[in-house]
Amino acid sequence: MKIIKWTPLIIFIITASILPLFTQQEVVLSLREGLPAIPVACPTFQISGDQPFVQEAAQTLREVLLADLKYSRVFVPLPESYYKYIPALNPNNIRFKDWESIQAKLLFVGQVKSNNDQKSIIFEGKIYDVKSQRFILGRKYQADRSLLRLAAHKMADEFMKMYGEPPLFTSKIVFVSNRDGNDEIYMMDYDGHNQVRLTYNRVRDYMPAWAPDRKRIAYTSFKDGQAILYILDLEKGTLTEVQNEGTNFAPAFSPDGKKLAFCSTLEEGNSEIYVARSDGSNIRRLTFNKAIDTAPTWSPTGREIAFTSDRGGTPQIYIMDAEGTNVRHVSFGGNYHDAPAWAPTGERLAYVSRVYLIFDIYVLNLRTNQIIKLTESNARNESPSWSPDGRHLVFSSNLKGTIQLFSIDYDGTNLRQLTFKGENKLPDWSK
């Protein structure tokens, strides 16, 4: 194992924290899958002061928060037209019956003011249950103007955590892009904003994979002349060499972050699946055959690994126990299935299937064996990766001509393009 100092040019962007001015005890409410989205009233934020930048900040914060809630599929913001039917909000005397009359279940009250330094704002948000007229939680943040989107994302994540959901809106997507002339690793927000470059090797870097702590990224690089597996620690600014013998690729962290599955030609020259500690020690081989075994993905429990193998003659999806035993074939129909991605909820497996030279993304329900086709286009749709809550996926596609990244909901709706510059591929969504 070799640790290399990495110049952390964007560590501030990655780890910049919005200063919480107050918090309170966590509140977790009940939410069952399949229920209708929860209507949220989010009237115009209250503003203290007449500085133009405070007004602009309030508008940005509200727009981002509303976009996040709409994307969630858990919440649905009320249409703006509904607000004209009731009196304007008075945060000191909330008339809950008015908000109930326009079908709001939750009410968000936002207030924005300039901080004493005149360079940052203070954003306070409070969430109320309309029917019970009960205050649920409040958060207050101090944020620099450049971090307004992050402040709104953090507030939106409080909505998710309130119902026991993982933080979605502060999650990040890493990917490979050639926009600067060479395949390098980049990172962006879940919605495509704040795209930043992570590697500067002037050689091919590819197949990035997040660790569950959202601080480390494993990837393959040819910076030393061969396909070596590295782990980049964004917080410490270090680059750790994990495996340099053979050709090494397709890393995948275990759910607890302690192990790393990957593919390597380490022993016999063909691609096999190995697992090691996340520091590269204690390497163990899991697959033993002359076929190509690749693309490992862990189950949320860490007890199983799905992968691609052509041991039956064509690429198919298999699942094995984390020790390499109990291998079973789970993809049927068709002669090309690849790139499995296990949903964090456990019951779904996304993968790529090729039919008549068209690559589309499918989702297999492992409990019911039901298969849903997510993409419908004469394009090459590949490399699916799940969002932390399992309701969305990111993938690459040449749908618009060049290879770009898109997100889509688990039922095939709400297609969004996330990248536009250069060619972008091999995304991985932090969990």
Coordinates of C-alpha atoms in Angstrom, one line a residue:
M1 CA 0.0 0.0 0.0
K2 CA 1.4 3.4 -1.0
I3 CA -0.1 6.7 0.2
I4 CA 0.5 9.7 -2.0
K5 CA -0.2 13.3 -1.1
W6 CA -2.9 14.7 -3.3
T7 CA -3.2 18.4 -3.9
P8 CA -6.7 19.1 -2.5
L9 CA -7.6 22.0 -4.9
I10 CA -11.3 21.6 -4.3
I11 CA -11.4 20.3 -0.7
F12 CA -13.2 23.5 0.3
I13 CA -15.9 22.9 -2.2
I14 CA -16.3 19.3 -1.1
T15 CA -16.3 19.7 2.6
A16 CA -17.6 23.3 3.0
S17 CA -20.1 23.2 5.8
I18 CA -23.1 25.4 6.4
L19 CA -22.7 26.6 9.9
P20 CA -25.8 25.4 11.9
L21 CA -26.8 28.1 14.3
F22 CA -29.3 25.9 16.1
T23 CA -30.6 22.4 16.0
Q24 CA -33.0 20.4 18.0
Q25 CA -33.9 16.8 18.7
E26 CA -34.5 14.6 15.7
V27 CA -38.1 14.0 14.8
V28 CA -39.0 10.9 12.8
L29 CA -42.5 10.5 11.4
S30 CA -44.1 7.5 9.7
L31 CA -44.0 7.0 5.9
R32 CA -45.0 4.0 3.9
E33 CA -44.0 3.3 0.3
G34 CA -46.9 3.7 -2.1
L35 CA -48.6 6.5 -0.2
P36 CA -49.4 9.8 -2.1
A37 CA -46.8 12.5 -2.0
I38 CA -47.2 14.9 1.0
P39 CA -48.5 18.4 0.0
V40 CA -46.2 21.1 1.3
A41 CA -47.0 24.8 1.5
C42 CA -43.9 26.9 1.0
P43 CA -44.9 30.6 0.8
T44 CA -42.5 33.4 -0.1
F45 CA -39.7 33.7 2.5
Q46 CA -39.8 36.5 5.0
I47 CA -36.9 39.0 4.4
S48 CA -35.2 41.2 7.0
G49 CA -33.3 44.1 5.5
D50 CA -33.5 45.8 2.1
Q51 CA -30.1 44.7 0.7
P52 CA -30.6 43.4 -2.9
F53 CA -28.4 40.4 -2.2
V54 CA -30.6 39.2 0.7
Q55 CA -33.7 39.3 -1.6
E56 CA -31.8 37.4 -4.3
A57 CA -30.6 34.9 -1.7
A58 CA -34.2 34.3 -0.5
Q59 CA -35.4 33.7 -4.0
T60 CA -32.6 31.3 -4.7
L61 CA -33.1 29.4 -1.5
R62 CA -36.8 29.0 -2.1
E63 CA -36.4 27.9 -5.7
V64 CA -33.8 25.3 -4.8
L65 CA -35.9 24.0 -1.9
L66 CA -39.0 23.7 -4.0
A67 CA -37.1 21.9 -6.8
D68 CA -35.7 19.5 -4.2
L69 CA -39.1 18.7 -2.7
K70 CA -40.7 18.2 -6.1
Y71 CA -37.9 15.8 -7.1
S72 CA -38.2 13.7 -4.0
R73 CA -41.4 11.9 -4.8
V74 CA -42.1 12.0 -1.1
F75 CA -43.3 15.6 -1.1
V76 CA -45.1 17.8 -3.5
P77 CA -45.1 21.6 -3.3
L78 CA -48.4 23.3 -3.6
P79 CA -48.9 25.3 -6.9
E80 CA -48.1 29.0 -6.6
S81 CA -51.7 29.8 -7.6
Y82 CA -53.1 28.3 -4.4
Y83 CA -51.6 31.0 -2.2
K84 CA -53.8 33.8 -3.7
Y85 CA -56.9 32.2 -2.0
I86 CA -55.6 32.8 1.5
P87 CA -54.2 35.8 3.4
A88 CA -50.4 36.3 3.4
L89 CA -48.5 34.4 6.0
N90 CA -47.9 36.0 9.3
P91 CA -45.1 33.9 11.0
N92 CA -46.0 35.3 14.4
N93 CA -49.7 34.3 14.1
I94 CA -50.1 31.3 11.7
R95 CA -53.7 30.7 10.7
F96 CA -53.5 26.9 10.2
K97 CA -57.1 26.7 9.0
D98 CA -56.2 28.8 6.0
W99 CA -53.4 26.5 5.0
E100 CA -55.6 23.4 5.6
S101 CA -58.2 24.9 3.2
I102 CA -55.7 24.8 0.3
Q103 CA -54.9 21.1 1.1
A104 CA -51.5 21.7 2.7
K105 CA -50.3 18.9 5.1
L106 CA -47.0 20.6 6.0
L107 CA -46.1 24.3 6.1
F108 CA -42.6 25.6 5.7
V109 CA -41.8 29.1 7.0
G110 CA -38.5 30.5 5.7
Q111 CA -36.8 33.6 6.9
V112 CA -33.7 35.2 5.5
K113 CA -31.6 38.1 6.8
S114 CA -28.1 39.5 6.3
N115 CA -25.5 38.4 8.7
N116 CA -23.5 41.1 10.6
D117 CA -20.5 40.6 8.3
Q118 CA -22.7 41.7 5.3
K119 CA -21.0 38.8 3.3
S120 CA -23.3 36.0 4.3
I121 CA -26.9 35.4 5.2
I122 CA -28.8 33.7 8.0
F123 CA -31.4 31.3 6.7
E124 CA -34.0 30.0 9.2
G125 CA -36.6 27.3 8.3
K126 CA -39.4 25.9 10.4
I127 CA -41.7 23.0 9.5
Y128 CA -45.2 22.7 10.9
D129 CA -47.9 20.0 10.7
V130 CA -51.0 21.9 9.5
K131 CA -53.7 19.5 10.8
S132 CA -52.4 19.3 14.3
Q133 CA -51.1 22.9 14.2
R134 CA -47.8 21.5 15.7
F135 CA -44.3 22.8 15.2
I136 CA -42.2 19.8 14.0
L137 CA -38.6 21.1 13.6
G138 CA -36.6 24.1 12.9
R139 CA -33.1 24.8 11.5
K140 CA -31.0 27.9 11.2
Y141 CA -28.0 28.2 8.9
Q142 CA -25.3 30.8 8.3
A143 CA -24.2 30.6 4.6
D144 CA -21.9 32.4 2.3
R145 CA -23.5 33.6 -0.9
S146 CA -21.7 31.0 -2.9
L147 CA -23.2 28.2 -0.7
L148 CA -26.8 29.1 -1.0
R149 CA -27.7 26.0 -2.9
L150 CA -26.0 23.8 -0.3
A151 CA -28.0 25.5 2.4
A152 CA -31.3 24.8 0.6
H153 CA -30.2 21.2 0.0
K154 CA -29.5 20.8 3.7
M155 CA -32.9 22.1 4.6
A156 CA -34.5 19.8 2.0
D157 CA -32.7 16.8 3.6
E158 CA -34.2 17.7 6.9
F159 CA -37.6 17.0 5.3
M160 CA -36.3 13.6 4.2
K161 CA -34.8 12.7 7.5
M162 CA -38.0 13.7 9.3
Y163 CA -39.6 10.7 7.6
G164 CA -36.7 8.4 8.1
E165 CA -35.3 8.9 4.6
P166 CA -31.6 9.1 3.8
P167 CA -30.2 12.6 2.8
L168 CA -30.7 12.9 -0.9
F169 CA -30.1 16.5 -1.8
T170 CA -26.6 16.9 -0.4
S171 CA -25.5 13.7 -2.2
K172 CA -22.9 13.8 -5.0
I173 CA -22.3 12.1 -8.3
V174 CA -18.8 11.2 -9.5
F175 CA -18.2 10.5 -13.1
V176 CA -15.7 10.4 -16.0
S177 CA -15.5 13.3 -18.4
N178 CA -13.3 14.2 -21.3
R179 CA -14.4 17.9 -21.4
D180 CA -10.9 19.1 -20.9
G181 CA -9.4 16.7 -23.5
N182 CA -8.8 13.6 -21.4
D183 CA -10.8 11.2 -19.3
E184 CA -10.7 12.5 -15.7
I185 CA -12.8 12.1 -12.6
Y186 CA -15.4 14.9 -11.9
M187 CA -18.0 15.4 -9.2
M188 CA -21.3 17.3 -9.2
D189 CA -24.4 17.8 -7.1
Y190 CA -27.3 15.4 -7.5
D191 CA -29.1 17.9 -9.8
G192 CA -26.1 18.6 -12.1
H193 CA -24.9 21.8 -10.5
N194 CA -21.4 22.6 -9.2
Q195 CA -19.4 20.3 -11.5
V196 CA -15.8 20.2 -10.4
R197 CA -12.7 18.2 -11.6
L198 CA -11.0 15.9 -9.1
T199 CA -8.1 14.4 -11.0
Y200 CA -5.4 16.1 -13.1
N201 CA -3.4 13.1 -14.4
R202 CA -3.4 13.7 -18.2
V203 CA -4.0 10.0 -18.6
R204 CA -7.1 7.8 -18.4
D205 CA -8.9 7.8 -15.1
Y206 CA -12.1 5.8 -15.0
M207 CA -14.7 3.8 -13.0
P208 CA -15.0 6.0 -9.9
A209 CA -16.9 4.5 -6.9
W210 CA -18.0 6.3 -3.7
A211 CA -17.3 5.0 -0.2
P212 CA -20.4 5.1 2.0
D213 CA -18.9 7.8 4.1
R214 CA -19.0 10.2 1.1
K215 CA -15.3 11.1 1.8
R216 CA -13.4 8.5 -0.3
I217 CA -13.5 7.6 -4.0
A218 CA -12.0 4.5 -5.5
Y219 CA -11.0 4.5 -9.1
T220 CA -8.7 3.1 -11.7
S221 CA -5.9 5.3 -13.2
F222 CA -3.2 4.8 -15.9
K223 CA -1.1 7.6 -14.4
D224 CA 1.8 5.2 -13.7
G225 CA 1.4 3.4 -17.0
Q226 CA -0.9 0.5 -16.0
A227 CA -4.4 0.1 -14.6
I228 CA -3.8 0.7 -10.9
L229 CA -6.6 0.9 -8.3
Y230 CA -6.5 4.0 -6.1
I231 CA -8.5 5.5 -3.2
L232 CA -8.8 9.3 -3.1
D233 CA -9.6 10.7 0.3
L234 CA -11.3 14.0 -0.3
E235 CA -11.1 15.1 3.3
K236 CA -7.5 14.2 4.1
G237 CA -6.1 15.0 0.6
T238 CA -4.4 11.6 0.2
L239 CA -4.3 9.1 -2.7
T240 CA -3.8 5.5 -1.6
E241 CA -2.6 2.9 -4.1
V242 CA -4.7 -0.2 -3.4
Q243 CA -3.6 -2.8 -6.1
N244 CA -1.0 -2.4 -8.8
E245 CA -0.4 -6.0 -10.1
G246 CA -2.4 -6.9 -13.2
T247 CA -5.2 -4.8 -14.6
N248 CA -7.6 -3.6 -11.9
F249 CA -10.9 -1.9 -12.4
A250 CA -14.6 -1.7 -11.4
P251 CA -14.2 -1.0 -7.6
A252 CA -17.2 -1.2 -5.3
F253 CA -17.2 -0.4 -1.6
S254 CA -19.1 -2.6 0.8
P255 CA -22.0 -0.9 2.7
D256 CA -19.9 -0.5 5.8
G257 CA -17.0 0.9 3.9
K258 CA -14.5 -1.6 5.3
K259 CA -14.2 -3.8 2.1
L260 CA -13.6 -3.1 -1.5
A261 CA -14.7 -5.5 -4.3
F262 CA -12.9 -5.1 -7.6
C263 CA -12.0 -6.9 -10.8
S264 CA -8.4 -7.9 -11.6
T265 CA -6.3 -10.0 -13.9
L266 CA -4.0 -10.5 -11.0
E267 CA -3.5 -14.3 -11.1
E268 CA -4.4 -15.9 -14.4
G269 CA -4.7 -13.1 -16.9
N270 CA -8.5 -13.1 -17.1
S271 CA -10.9 -10.9 -15.2
E272 CA -11.9 -12.3 -11.8
I273 CA -13.6 -10.7 -8.8
Y274 CA -11.6 -10.0 -5.7
V275 CA -12.3 -8.4 -2.3
A276 CA -9.9 -6.7 0.0
R277 CA -9.9 -4.4 3.0
S278 CA -10.5 -0.8 1.9
D279 CA -6.7 -0.1 2.5
G280 CA -5.8 -2.8 0.0
S281 CA -4.7 -5.5 2.4
N282 CA -6.0 -9.0 2.8
I283 CA -6.9 -9.6 -0.9
R284 CA -9.1 -12.6 -1.5
R285 CA -10.3 -14.1 -4.8
L286 CA -14.0 -14.8 -5.0
T287 CA -14.5 -16.2 -8.5
F288 CA -12.6 -19.1 -10.1
N289 CA -13.3 -19.8 -13.8
K290 CA -11.9 -19.0 -17.3
A291 CA -14.8 -16.7 -18.0
I292 CA -14.8 -12.9 -17.6
D293 CA -16.3 -11.9 -14.2
T294 CA -16.8 -8.2 -13.7
A295 CA -18.9 -5.3 -12.4
P296 CA -19.4 -6.3 -8.8
T297 CA -22.1 -4.5 -6.7
W298 CA -22.9 -5.1 -3.1
S299 CA -26.3 -5.8 -1.6
P300 CA -27.3 -3.3 1.1
T301 CA -26.7 -5.9 3.8
G302 CA -23.2 -6.6 2.6
R303 CA -23.9 -10.3 2.5
E304 CA -24.2 -10.7 -1.3
I305 CA -22.6 -9.4 -4.4
A306 CA -24.2 -9.2 -7.9
F307 CA -21.9 -9.3 -10.9
T308 CA -21.6 -9.9 -14.6
S309 CA -20.2 -13.1 -16.0
D310 CA -20.1 -14.7 -19.5
R311 CA -19.5 -18.2 -17.9
G312 CA -22.6 -19.4 -19.7
G313 CA -21.5 -18.1 -23.1
T314 CA -23.0 -14.6 -23.0
P315 CA -22.8 -11.8 -20.4
Q316 CA -25.4 -12.4 -17.7
I317 CA -26.2 -11.2 -14.2
Y318 CA -25.3 -13.5 -11.2
I319 CA -25.5 -13.1 -7.5
M320 CA -23.2 -14.8 -5.0
D321 CA -22.6 -14.7 -1.3
A322 CA -20.0 -12.2 -0.2
E323 CA -17.6 -15.1 0.3
G324 CA -17.9 -16.2 -3.3
T325 CA -20.3 -19.2 -2.7
N326 CA -23.9 -19.9 -3.6
V327 CA -23.7 -18.5 -7.1
R328 CA -27.0 -18.2 -9.0
H329 CA -28.1 -16.8 -12.3
V330 CA -30.8 -14.0 -12.0
S331 CA -31.1 -12.5 -15.5
F332 CA -33.1 -14.3 -18.1
G333 CA -34.3 -13.6 -21.6
G334 CA -31.8 -12.1 -24.0
N335 CA -28.1 -12.8 -24.5
Y336 CA -26.5 -9.6 -23.1
H337 CA -27.0 -8.3 -19.5
D338 CA -24.4 -6.2 -17.8
A339 CA -23.6 -3.5 -15.2
P340 CA -25.8 -4.5 -12.3
A341 CA -26.5 -1.9 -9.6
W342 CA -28.2 -3.0 -6.4
A343 CA -30.7 -0.5 -5.0
P344 CA -30.1 0.7 -1.4
T345 CA -33.5 -0.5 -0.5
G346 CA -32.5 -4.1 -1.3
E347 CA -35.3 -5.4 -3.5
R348 CA -34.3 -4.0 -6.9
L349 CA -31.4 -4.6 -9.2
A350 CA -30.8 -2.3 -12.2
Y351 CA -28.8 -3.5 -15.1
V352 CA -28.2 -2.9 -18.8
S353 CA -29.6 -5.2 -21.5
R354 CA -28.8 -5.2 -25.2
V355 CA -31.4 -6.0 -27.8
Y356 CA -30.7 -5.6 -31.5
L357 CA -27.7 -3.3 -30.7
I358 CA -29.8 -1.1 -28.5
F359 CA -28.7 -0.8 -24.9
D360 CA -31.5 -0.1 -22.4
I361 CA -31.7 -0.1 -18.6
Y362 CA -34.0 -2.5 -16.8
V363 CA -34.9 -3.0 -13.2
L364 CA -35.5 -6.5 -11.7
N365 CA -37.5 -6.8 -8.6
L366 CA -35.7 -9.6 -6.7
R367 CA -38.8 -10.5 -4.6
T368 CA -41.3 -10.8 -7.4
N369 CA -39.0 -11.3 -10.5
Q370 CA -40.9 -8.5 -12.2
I371 CA -38.9 -6.6 -14.8
I372 CA -39.4 -3.0 -15.7
K373 CA -37.8 -1.4 -18.7
L374 CA -36.8 2.2 -17.7
T375 CA -35.4 3.6 -21.0
E376 CA -37.1 3.6 -24.3
S377 CA -34.9 5.0 -27.0
N378 CA -32.7 4.1 -30.0
A379 CA -29.7 5.0 -27.9
R380 CA -26.9 3.5 -25.8
N381 CA -28.1 3.7 -22.2
E382 CA -25.5 2.3 -19.7
S383 CA -23.9 2.4 -16.3
P384 CA -26.9 2.8 -13.9
S385 CA -26.3 3.9 -10.3
W386 CA -29.0 4.4 -7.6
S387 CA -29.7 7.5 -5.5
P388 CA -29.4 7.1 -1.7
D389 CA -33.2 6.6 -1.3
G390 CA -33.6 4.2 -4.2
R391 CA -36.2 6.3 -6.0
H392 CA -33.9 7.6 -8.8
L393 CA -31.0 6.5 -11.0
V394 CA -28.3 8.2 -12.9
F395 CA -26.9 6.7 -16.1
S396 CA -25.1 7.6 -19.3
S397 CA -26.7 7.8 -22.7
N398 CA -26.1 9.1 -26.2
L399 CA -29.7 10.0 -26.5
K400 CA -28.9 13.6 -27.5
G401 CA -26.0 12.6 -29.8
T402 CA -23.0 12.7 -27.4
I403 CA -22.6 10.6 -24.3
Q404 CA -24.1 12.5 -21.4
L405 CA -25.5 11.8 -17.9
F406 CA -29.2 11.7 -17.2
S407 CA -31.3 10.9 -14.1
I408 CA -34.6 9.0 -14.2
D409 CA -37.0 7.8 -11.5
Y410 CA -37.3 4.1 -10.7
D411 CA -40.5 3.8 -12.7
G412 CA -39.1 5.3 -15.9
T413 CA -40.5 8.8 -15.4
N414 CA -38.9 12.2 -14.9
L415 CA -35.9 12.0 -17.3
R416 CA -33.4 14.8 -16.7
Q417 CA -30.2 15.7 -18.5
L418 CA -27.4 16.5 -16.0
T419 CA -24.3 17.1 -18.1
F420 CA -23.8 19.0 -21.4
K421 CA -20.1 19.7 -22.0
G422 CA -17.8 17.0 -23.5
E423 CA -18.7 13.4 -23.1
N424 CA -19.6 12.1 -19.7
K425 CA -20.0 8.5 -18.5
L426 CA -19.5 5.9 -15.7
P427 CA -21.4 7.8 -12.9
D428 CA -21.7 6.7 -9.3
W429 CA -24.1 8.3 -6.9
S430 CA -23.1 8.6 -3.3
K431 CA -25.2 6.7 -0.7

